[in-house]
CSV table of C-alpha atoms in Angstrom, one decimal:
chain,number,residue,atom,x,y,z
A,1,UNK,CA,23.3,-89.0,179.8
A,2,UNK,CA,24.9,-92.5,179.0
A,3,UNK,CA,23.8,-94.5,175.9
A,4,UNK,CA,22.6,-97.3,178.0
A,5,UNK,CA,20.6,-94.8,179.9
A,6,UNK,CA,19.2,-93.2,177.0
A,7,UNK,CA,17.9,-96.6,175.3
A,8,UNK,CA,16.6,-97.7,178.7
A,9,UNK,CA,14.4,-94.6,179.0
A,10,UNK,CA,13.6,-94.7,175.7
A,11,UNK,CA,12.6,-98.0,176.4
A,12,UNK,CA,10.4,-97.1,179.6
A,13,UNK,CA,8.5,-94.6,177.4
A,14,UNK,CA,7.7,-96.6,174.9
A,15,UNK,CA,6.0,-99.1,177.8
A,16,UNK,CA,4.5,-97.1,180.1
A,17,UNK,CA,2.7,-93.4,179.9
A,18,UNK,CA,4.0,-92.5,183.2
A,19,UNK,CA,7.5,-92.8,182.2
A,20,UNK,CA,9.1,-89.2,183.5
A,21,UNK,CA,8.0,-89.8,186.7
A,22,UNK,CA,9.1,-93.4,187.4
A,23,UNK,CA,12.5,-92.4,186.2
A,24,UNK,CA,12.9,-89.4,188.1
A,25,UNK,CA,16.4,-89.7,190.3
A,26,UNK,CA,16.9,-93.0,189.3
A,27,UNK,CA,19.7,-95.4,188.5
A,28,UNK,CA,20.4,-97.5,185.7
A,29,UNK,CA,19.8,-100.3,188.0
A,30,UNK,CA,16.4,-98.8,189.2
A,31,UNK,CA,14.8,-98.3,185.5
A,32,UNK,CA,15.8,-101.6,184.9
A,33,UNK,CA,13.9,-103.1,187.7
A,34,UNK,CA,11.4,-101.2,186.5
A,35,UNK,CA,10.5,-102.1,183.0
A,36,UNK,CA,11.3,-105.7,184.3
A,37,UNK,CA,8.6,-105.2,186.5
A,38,UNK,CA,6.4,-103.7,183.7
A,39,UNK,CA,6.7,-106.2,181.0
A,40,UNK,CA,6.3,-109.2,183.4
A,41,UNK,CA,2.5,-107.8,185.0
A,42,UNK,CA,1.9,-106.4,181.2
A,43,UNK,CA,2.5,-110.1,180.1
A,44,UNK,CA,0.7,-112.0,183.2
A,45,UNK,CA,-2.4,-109.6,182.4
A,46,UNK,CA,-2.1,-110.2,178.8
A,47,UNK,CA,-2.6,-114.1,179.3
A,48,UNK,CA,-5.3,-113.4,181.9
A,49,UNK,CA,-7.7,-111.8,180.1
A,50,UNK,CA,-6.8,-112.2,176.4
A,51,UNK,CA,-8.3,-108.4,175.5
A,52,UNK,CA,-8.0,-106.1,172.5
A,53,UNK,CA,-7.5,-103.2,174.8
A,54,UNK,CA,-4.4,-105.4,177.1
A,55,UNK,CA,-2.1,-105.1,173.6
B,1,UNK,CA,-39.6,-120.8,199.6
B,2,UNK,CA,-36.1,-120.1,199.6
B,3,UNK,CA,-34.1,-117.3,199.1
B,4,UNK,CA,-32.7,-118.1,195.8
B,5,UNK,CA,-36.4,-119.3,195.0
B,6,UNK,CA,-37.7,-115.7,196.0
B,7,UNK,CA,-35.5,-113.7,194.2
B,8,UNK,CA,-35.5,-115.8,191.2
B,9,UNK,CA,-39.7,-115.6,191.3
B,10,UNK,CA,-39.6,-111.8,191.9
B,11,UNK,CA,-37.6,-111.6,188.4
B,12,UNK,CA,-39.6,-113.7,186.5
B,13,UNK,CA,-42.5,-111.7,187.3
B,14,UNK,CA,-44.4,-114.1,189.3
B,15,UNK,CA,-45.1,-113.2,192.8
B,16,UNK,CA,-42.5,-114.8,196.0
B,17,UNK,CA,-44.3,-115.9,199.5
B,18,UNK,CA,-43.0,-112.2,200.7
B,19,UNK,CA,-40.9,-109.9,199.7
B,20,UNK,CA,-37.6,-110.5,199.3
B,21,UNK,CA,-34.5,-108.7,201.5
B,22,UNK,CA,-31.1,-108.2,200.8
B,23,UNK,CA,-28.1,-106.8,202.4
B,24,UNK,CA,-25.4,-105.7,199.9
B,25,UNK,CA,-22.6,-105.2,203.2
B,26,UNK,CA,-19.5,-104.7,200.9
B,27,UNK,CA,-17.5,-102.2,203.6
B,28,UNK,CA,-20.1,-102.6,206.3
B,29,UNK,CA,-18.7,-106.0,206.4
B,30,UNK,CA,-15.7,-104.8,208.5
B,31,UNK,CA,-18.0,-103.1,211.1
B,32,UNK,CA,-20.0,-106.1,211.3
B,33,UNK,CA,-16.9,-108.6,212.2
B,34,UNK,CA,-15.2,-106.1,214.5
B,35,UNK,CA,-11.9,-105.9,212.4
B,36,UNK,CA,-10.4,-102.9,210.5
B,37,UNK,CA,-11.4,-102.4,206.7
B,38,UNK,CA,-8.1,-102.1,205.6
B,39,UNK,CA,-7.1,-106.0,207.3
B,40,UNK,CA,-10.2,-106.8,204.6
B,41,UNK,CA,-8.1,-105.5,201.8
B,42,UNK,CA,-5.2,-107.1,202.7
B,43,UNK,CA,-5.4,-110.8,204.2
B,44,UNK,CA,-8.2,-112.8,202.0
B,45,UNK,CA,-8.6,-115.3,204.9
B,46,UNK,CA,-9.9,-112.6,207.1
B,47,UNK,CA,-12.3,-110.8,204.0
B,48,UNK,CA,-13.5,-114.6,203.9
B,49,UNK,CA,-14.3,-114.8,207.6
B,50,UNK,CA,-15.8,-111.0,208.0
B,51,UNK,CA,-18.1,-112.2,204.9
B,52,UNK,CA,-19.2,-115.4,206.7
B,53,UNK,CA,-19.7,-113.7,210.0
B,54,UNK,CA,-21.8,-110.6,208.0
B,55,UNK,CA,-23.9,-113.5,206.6
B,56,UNK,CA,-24.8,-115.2,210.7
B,57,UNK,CA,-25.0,-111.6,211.5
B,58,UNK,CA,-27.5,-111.0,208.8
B,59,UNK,CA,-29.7,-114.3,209.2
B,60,UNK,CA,-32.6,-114.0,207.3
B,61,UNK,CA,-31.5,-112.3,204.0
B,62,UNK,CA,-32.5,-113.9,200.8
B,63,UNK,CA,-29.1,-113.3,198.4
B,64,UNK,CA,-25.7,-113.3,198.6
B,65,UNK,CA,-22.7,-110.9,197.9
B,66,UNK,CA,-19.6,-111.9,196.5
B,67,UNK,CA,-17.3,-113.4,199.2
B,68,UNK,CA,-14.0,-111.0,198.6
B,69,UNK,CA,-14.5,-107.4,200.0
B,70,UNK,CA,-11.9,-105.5,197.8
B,71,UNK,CA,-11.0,-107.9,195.0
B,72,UNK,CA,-12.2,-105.2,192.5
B,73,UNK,CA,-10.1,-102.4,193.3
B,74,UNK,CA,-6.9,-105.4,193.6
B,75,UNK,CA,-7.8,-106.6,190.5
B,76,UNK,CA,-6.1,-105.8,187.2
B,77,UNK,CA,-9.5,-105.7,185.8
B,78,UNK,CA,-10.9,-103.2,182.9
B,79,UNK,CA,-13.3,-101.5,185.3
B,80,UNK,CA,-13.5,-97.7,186.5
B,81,UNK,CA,-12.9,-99.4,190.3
B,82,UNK,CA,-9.0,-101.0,190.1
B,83,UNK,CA,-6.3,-99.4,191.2
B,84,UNK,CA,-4.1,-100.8,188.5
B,85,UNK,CA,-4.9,-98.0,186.2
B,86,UNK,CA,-6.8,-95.5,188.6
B,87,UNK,CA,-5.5,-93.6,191.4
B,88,UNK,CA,-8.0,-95.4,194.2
B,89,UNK,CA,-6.3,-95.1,197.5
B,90,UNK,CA,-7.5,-97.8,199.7
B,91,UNK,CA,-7.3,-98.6,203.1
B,92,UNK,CA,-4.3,-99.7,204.8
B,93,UNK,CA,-3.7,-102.7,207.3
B,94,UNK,CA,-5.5,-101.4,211.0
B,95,UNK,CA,-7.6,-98.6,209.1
B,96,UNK,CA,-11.0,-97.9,208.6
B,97,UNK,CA,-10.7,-95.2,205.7
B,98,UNK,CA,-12.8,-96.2,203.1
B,99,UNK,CA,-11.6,-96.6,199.1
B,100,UNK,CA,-11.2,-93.0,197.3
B,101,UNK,CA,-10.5,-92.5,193.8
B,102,UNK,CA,-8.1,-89.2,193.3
B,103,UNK,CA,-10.0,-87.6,189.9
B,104,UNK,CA,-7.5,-86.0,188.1
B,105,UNK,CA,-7.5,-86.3,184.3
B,106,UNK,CA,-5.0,-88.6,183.0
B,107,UNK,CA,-5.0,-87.5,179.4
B,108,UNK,CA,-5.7,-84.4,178.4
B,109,UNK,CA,-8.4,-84.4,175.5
B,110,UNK,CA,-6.4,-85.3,172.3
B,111,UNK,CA,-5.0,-88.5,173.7
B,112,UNK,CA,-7.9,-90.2,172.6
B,113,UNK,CA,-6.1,-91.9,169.9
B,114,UNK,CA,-2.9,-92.3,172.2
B,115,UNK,CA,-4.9,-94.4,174.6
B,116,UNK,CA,-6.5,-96.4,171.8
B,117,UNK,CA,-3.3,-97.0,169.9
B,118,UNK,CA,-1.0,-98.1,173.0
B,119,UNK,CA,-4.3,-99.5,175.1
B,120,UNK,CA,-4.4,-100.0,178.9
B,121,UNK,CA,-1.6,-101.8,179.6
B,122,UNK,CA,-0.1,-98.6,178.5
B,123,UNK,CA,-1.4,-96.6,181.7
B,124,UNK,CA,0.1,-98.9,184.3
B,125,UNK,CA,0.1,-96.8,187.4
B,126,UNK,CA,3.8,-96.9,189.0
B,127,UNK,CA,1.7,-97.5,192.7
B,128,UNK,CA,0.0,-100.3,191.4
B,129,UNK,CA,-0.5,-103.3,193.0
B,130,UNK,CA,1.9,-106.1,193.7
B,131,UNK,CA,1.3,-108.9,191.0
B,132,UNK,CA,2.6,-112.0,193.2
B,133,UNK,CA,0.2,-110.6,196.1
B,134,UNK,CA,-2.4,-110.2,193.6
B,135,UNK,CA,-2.1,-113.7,192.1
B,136,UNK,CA,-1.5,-115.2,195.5
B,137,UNK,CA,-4.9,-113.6,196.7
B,138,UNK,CA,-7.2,-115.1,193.9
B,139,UNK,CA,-4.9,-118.6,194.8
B,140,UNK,CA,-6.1,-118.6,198.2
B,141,UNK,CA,-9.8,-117.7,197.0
B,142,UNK,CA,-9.6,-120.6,194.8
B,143,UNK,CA,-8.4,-123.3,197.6
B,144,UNK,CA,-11.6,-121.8,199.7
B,145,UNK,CA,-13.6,-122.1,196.7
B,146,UNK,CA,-15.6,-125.2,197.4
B,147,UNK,CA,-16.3,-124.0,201.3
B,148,UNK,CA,-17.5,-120.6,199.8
B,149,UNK,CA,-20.1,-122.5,197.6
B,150,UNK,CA,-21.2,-125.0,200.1
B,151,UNK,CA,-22.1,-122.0,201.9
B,152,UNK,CA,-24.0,-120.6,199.0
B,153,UNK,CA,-25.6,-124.1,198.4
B,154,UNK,CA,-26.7,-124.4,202.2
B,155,UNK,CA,-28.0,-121.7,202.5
B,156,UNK,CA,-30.0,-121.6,199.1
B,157,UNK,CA,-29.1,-117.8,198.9
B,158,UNK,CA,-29.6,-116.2,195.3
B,159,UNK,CA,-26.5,-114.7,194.5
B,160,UNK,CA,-25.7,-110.8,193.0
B,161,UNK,CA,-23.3,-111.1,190.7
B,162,UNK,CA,-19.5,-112.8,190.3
B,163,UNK,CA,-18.8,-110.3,187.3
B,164,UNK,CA,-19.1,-107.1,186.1
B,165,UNK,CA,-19.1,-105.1,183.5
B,166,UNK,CA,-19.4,-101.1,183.2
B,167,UNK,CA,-20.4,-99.2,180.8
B,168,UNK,CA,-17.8,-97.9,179.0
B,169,UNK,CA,-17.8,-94.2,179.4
B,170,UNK,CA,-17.4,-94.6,183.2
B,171,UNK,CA,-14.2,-95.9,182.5
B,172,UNK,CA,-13.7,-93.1,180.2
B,173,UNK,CA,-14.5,-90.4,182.7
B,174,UNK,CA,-11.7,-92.1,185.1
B,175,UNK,CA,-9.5,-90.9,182.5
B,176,UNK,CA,-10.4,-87.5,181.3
B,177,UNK,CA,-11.6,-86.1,184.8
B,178,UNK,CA,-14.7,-85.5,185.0
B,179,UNK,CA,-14.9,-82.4,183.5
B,180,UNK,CA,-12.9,-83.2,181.1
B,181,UNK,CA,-15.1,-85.9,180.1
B,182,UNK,CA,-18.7,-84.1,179.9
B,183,UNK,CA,-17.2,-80.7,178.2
B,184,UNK,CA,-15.9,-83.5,175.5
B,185,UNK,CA,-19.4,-84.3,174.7
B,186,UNK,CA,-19.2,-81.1,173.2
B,187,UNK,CA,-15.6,-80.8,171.9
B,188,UNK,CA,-14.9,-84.3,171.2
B,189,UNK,CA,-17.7,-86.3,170.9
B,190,UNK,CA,-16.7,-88.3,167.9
B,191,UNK,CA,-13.0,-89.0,169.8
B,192,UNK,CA,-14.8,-89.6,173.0
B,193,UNK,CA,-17.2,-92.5,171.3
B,194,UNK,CA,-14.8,-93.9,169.1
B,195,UNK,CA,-12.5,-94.7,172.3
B,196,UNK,CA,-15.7,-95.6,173.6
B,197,UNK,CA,-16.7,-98.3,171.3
B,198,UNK,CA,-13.3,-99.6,171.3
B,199,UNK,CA,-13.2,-100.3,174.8
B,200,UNK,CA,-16.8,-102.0,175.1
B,201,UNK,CA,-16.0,-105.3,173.7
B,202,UNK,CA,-13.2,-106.0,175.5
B,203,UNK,CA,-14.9,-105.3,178.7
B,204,UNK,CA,-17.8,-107.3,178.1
B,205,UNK,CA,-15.4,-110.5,177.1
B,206,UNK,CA,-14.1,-109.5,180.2
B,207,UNK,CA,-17.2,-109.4,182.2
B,208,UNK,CA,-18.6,-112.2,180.7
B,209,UNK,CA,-15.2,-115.0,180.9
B,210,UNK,CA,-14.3,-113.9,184.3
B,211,UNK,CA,-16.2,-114.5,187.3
B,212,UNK,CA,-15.0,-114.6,191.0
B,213,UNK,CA,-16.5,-117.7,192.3
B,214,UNK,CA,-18.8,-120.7,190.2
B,215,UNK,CA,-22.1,-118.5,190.3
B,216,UNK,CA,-25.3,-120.8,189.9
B,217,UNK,CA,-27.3,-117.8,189.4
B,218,UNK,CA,-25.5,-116.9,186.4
B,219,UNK,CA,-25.8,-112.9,187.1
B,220,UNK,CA,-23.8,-109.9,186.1
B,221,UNK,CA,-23.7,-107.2,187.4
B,222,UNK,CA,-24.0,-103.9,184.7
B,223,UNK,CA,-22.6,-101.0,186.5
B,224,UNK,CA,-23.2,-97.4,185.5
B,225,UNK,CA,-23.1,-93.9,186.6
B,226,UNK,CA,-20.9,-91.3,184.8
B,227,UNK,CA,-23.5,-91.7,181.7
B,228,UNK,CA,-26.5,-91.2,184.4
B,229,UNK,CA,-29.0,-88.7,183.9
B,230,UNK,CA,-27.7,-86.8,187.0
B,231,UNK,CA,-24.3,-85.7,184.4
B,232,UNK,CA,-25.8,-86.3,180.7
B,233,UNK,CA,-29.4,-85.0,179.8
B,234,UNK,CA,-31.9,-88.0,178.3
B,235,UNK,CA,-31.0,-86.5,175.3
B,236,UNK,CA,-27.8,-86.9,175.2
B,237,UNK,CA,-28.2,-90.5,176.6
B,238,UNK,CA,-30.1,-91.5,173.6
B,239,UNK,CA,-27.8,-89.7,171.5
B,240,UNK,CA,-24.5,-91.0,173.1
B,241,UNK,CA,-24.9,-93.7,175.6
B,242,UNK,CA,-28.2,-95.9,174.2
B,243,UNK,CA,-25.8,-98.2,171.7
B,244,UNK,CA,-23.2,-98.9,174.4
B,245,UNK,CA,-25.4,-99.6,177.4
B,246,UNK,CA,-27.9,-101.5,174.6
B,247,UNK,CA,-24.8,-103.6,173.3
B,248,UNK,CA,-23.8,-104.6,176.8
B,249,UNK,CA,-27.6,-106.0,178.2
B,250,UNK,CA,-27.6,-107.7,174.7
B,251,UNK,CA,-24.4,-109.3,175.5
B,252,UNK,CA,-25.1,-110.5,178.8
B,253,UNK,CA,-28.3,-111.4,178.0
B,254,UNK,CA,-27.7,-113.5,174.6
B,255,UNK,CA,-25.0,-115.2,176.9
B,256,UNK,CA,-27.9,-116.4,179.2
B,257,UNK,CA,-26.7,-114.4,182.3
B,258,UNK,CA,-29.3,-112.2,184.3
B,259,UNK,CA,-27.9,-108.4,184.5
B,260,UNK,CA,-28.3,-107.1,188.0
B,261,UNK,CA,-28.4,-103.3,186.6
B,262,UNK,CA,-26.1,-101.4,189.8
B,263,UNK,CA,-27.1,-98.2,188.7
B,264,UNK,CA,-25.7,-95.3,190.2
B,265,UNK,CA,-27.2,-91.8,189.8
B,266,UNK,CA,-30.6,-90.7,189.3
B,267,UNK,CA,-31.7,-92.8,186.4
B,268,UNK,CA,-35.3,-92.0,187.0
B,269,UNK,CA,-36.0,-89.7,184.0
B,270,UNK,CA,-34.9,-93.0,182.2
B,271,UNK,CA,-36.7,-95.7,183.4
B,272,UNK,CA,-39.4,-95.9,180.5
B,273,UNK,CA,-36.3,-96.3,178.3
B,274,UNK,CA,-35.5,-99.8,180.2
B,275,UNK,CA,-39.1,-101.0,178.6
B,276,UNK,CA,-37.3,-101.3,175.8
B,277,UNK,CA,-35.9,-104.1,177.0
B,278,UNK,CA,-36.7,-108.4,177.1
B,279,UNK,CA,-39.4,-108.0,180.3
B,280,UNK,CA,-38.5,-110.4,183.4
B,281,UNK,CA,-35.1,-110.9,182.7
B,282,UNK,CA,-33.4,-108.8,185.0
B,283,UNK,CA,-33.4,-106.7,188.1
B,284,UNK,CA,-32.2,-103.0,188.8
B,285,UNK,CA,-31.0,-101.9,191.8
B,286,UNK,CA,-31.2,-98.1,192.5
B,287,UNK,CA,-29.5,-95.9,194.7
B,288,UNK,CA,-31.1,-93.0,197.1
B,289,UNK,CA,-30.7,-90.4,194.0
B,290,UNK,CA,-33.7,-92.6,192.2
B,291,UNK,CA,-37.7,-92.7,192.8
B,292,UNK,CA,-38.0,-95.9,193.4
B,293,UNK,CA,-41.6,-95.2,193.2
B,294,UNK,CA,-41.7,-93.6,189.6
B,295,UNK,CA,-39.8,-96.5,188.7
B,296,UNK,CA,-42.6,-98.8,189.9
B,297,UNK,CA,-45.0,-96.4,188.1
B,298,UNK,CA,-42.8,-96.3,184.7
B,299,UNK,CA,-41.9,-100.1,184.9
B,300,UNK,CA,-45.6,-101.7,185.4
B,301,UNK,CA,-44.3,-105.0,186.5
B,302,UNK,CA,-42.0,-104.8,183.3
B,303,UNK,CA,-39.0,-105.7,185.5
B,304,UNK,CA,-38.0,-106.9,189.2
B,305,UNK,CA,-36.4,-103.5,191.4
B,306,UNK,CA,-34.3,-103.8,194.3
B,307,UNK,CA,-33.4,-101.2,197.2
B,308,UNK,CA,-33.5,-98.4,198.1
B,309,UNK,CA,-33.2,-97.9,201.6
B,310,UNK,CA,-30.9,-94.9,202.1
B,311,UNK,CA,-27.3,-95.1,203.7
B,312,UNK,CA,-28.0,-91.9,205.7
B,313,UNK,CA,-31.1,-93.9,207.3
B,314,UNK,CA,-29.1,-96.4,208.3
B,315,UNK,CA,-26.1,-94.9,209.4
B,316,UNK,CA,-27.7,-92.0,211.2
B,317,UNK,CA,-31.6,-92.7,212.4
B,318,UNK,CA,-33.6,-95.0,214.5
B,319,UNK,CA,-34.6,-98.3,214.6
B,320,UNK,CA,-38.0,-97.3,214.1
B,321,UNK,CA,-37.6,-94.6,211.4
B,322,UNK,CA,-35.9,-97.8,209.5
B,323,UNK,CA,-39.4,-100.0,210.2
B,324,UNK,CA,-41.5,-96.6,209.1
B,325,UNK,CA,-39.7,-96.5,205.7
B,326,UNK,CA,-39.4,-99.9,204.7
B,327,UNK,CA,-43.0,-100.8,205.3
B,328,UNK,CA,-43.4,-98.1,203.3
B,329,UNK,CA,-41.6,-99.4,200.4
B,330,UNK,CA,-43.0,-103.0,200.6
B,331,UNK,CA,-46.8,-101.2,200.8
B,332,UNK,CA,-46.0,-99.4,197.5
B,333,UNK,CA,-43.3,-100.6,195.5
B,334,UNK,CA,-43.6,-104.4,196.4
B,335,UNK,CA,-47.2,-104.2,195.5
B,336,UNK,CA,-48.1,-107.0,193.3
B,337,UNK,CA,-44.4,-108.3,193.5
B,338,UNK,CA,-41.2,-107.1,191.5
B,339,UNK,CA,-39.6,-106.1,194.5
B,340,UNK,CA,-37.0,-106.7,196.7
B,341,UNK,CA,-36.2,-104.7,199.9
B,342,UNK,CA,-32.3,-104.0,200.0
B,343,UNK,CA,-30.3,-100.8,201.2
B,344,UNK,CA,-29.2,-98.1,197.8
B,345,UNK,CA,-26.3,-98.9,196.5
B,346,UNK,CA,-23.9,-100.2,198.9
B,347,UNK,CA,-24.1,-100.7,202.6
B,348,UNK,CA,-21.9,-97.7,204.4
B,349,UNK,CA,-19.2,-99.2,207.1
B,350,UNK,CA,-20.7,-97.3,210.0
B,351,UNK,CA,-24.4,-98.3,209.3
B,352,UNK,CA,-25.9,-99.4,212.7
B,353,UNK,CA,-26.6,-103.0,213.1
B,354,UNK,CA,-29.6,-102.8,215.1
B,355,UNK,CA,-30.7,-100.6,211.6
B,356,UNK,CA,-30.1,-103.1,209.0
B,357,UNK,CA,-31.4,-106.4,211.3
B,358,UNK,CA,-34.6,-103.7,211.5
B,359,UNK,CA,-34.4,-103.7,207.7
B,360,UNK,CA,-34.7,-107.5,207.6
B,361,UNK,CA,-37.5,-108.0,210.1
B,362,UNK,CA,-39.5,-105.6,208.4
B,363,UNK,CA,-39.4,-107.8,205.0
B,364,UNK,CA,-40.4,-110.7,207.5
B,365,UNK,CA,-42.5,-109.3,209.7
B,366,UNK,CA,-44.7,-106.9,207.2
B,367,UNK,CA,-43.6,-108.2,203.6
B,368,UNK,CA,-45.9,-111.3,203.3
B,369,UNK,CA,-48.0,-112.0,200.3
């Protein structure tokens, strides 16, 4: 596994419990789509709501 | 009087010119317009238009249901119902399957502090919704915002809620699976109510700050049913449940909102409990599970009920089986007021027309005061 792979997964798991699965057969590329995708909803719902439990 | 004036009379405890009717149409709503559920789900305008239709359809009814079949399951909302962090599978553009929830546990029973230490956001689904079509659906809800309430206004119906907030152990039970969650009643319990009473809060700030449309009723609605005395005894309700469900009514009710209890379940053994309670401040709304007629026994005029005309009546019988059972329900449990006729829980998409117009008539025609 490449370094940048392993930081990106490491990465994933450390935003998101379903982690395995959503990098299952994927590319670099593809994870990194990914937890862009994460952290921009994680953020927009953050602002939304403005809850304890959205940390 | 009108509707909003009957429904609001029936709560106070003072008694309406007849007894109210209400038709809460939520996937019926598709039936009623001719058009597929899952076109509902998926194109706001047309969820708009099957609600106004369902509401010409329906002439006669006395309160209002929100105006966005589906929003709650789209929504990225801390509730047991959205697909953002539950597996609901909903209907599809040109189907008529209605929403399912997959239970399967999430976390297994010592995650507990996992889920509390990384919260929700951390449980993301990977088939979650799209954000931009999220955010572009509540956008086009807002621009028909204003037609939506002139509706409301014209109408002068009484309206059922534009929030809600669950108790939290529904929410909970989403997670664990429901076995999971009861046996941790008995494993876990001090894990299971600490999570517990770290969600609440949040999802009554949630409940109380974010409402679907401008709501002149002010209602809530307080949704409940994994903690329901059909899975936990009274016991353990009192033991477990009474501080969470307690905090939320005091919530919504120190904000000055009206809880609409949706509860789920048979909470009959429970009623009494409710007495507890500020009298004439809010309504319950029972499903088929309940006695209704225990309840008007057990509440004494205490507090307003609504329902519960069963979804199998509706669906499956007669026109005149319909008449039979409702003018049973306004001879007995609108008696003295405190009631309003509506179907249990929520209306089933193949309910018959001709059934529920029956259900309306009969509040007309035999519910007079």
């Amino acid at each position: 596994m490449s370094e940048t792979r392993e930081k990106l997964l490491k990465k994933l798991e450390e935003l998101n419990f379903y982690h395995a699965q959503l990098a299952e057969n994927k590319s670099e590329k593809e994870i990194q789509e990914i937890i862009r995708k994460l952290e921009r909803d994680r953020e927009i719902i953050k602002n939304i709501y403005k809850l304890e439990i959205f940390k | 009087m009108t509707g909003r004036e009957r429904i609001r009379a029936v709560i106070a405890g003072e008694l309406p010119d007849r007894v109210p009717v209400a038709v809460l149409a939520t996937e019926h709503q598709a039936t009623v317009a001719n058009v597929p559920l899952g076109d509902l789900y998926t194109d706001p305008d047309k969820a708009i238009t099957a609600w106004k239709k369902t509401l010409e359809v329906y002439e006669g009814v006395d309160m209002a249901f929100a105006p966005e079949t589906g929003i709650g399951y789209l929504a990225p909302f801390p509730d047991s119902h959205s697909s953002w962090f539950f597996r609901w599978v909903l209907p599809s553009v040109g189907s008529n399957e209605i929403p399912q929830m997959i239970e399967e546990p999430i976390i297994s029973g010592d995650e507990y502090p996992l889920l509390r230490e990384r919260g929700l956001l951390y449980f993301l689904r990977p088939d979650r919704p799209d954000m931009d079509t999220f955010l572009a659906r509540v956008a086009k809800l807002g621009k028909r915002q204003k037609e939506i309430e002139k509706i409301l206004d014209d109408k002068q119906l009484w309206n059922y809620a534009s929030s809600v907030i669950s108790v939290a152990t529904d929410l909970l039970a989403n997670f664990r699976g429901l076995q999971g969650y009861l046996t941790d009643f008995i494993d876990r319990p001090d894990e299971l109510m600490k999570t517990a009473q770290w969600l609440q809060p949040s999802m009554i700030k949630a409940g109380l700050e974010v409402n679907i449309f401008n709501n002149p009723d002010n209602t809530v609605a307080i949704g409940a049913n994994r903690c329901s005395p059909t899975y936990l005894s009274p016991a353990m309700f009192r033991k477990f449940i009474e501080p969470l469900f307690r905090n939320v009514l005091n919530a919504v009710l120190e904000a000055g909102r009206t809880p609409v209890l949706h509860l789920d379940g048979n909470w009959t053994p429970l009623a009494s409990w409710f007495l507890e309670m500020p009298p004439h401040r809010m309504i319950f709304h029972l499903d088929d599970m309940n006695d209704i007629h225990a309840w008007k026994k057990a509440l004494n005029g205490h507090s307003a009920l609504m329902g519960n005309v069963p979804a199998s009546l509706l669906s499956h019988s007669t026109p005149q089986k319909v008449t039979e059972f409702c003018k049973k329900l306004i001879a007995e449990v609108g008696d003295g007021g405190g009631f309003v006729l509506c179907n249990a829980c929520s209306m089933p998409i193949d309910a018959k027309v001709e059934n529920v117009r029956t259900m309306i008539e009969t509040a007309h025609k035999y519910g007079r005061y």
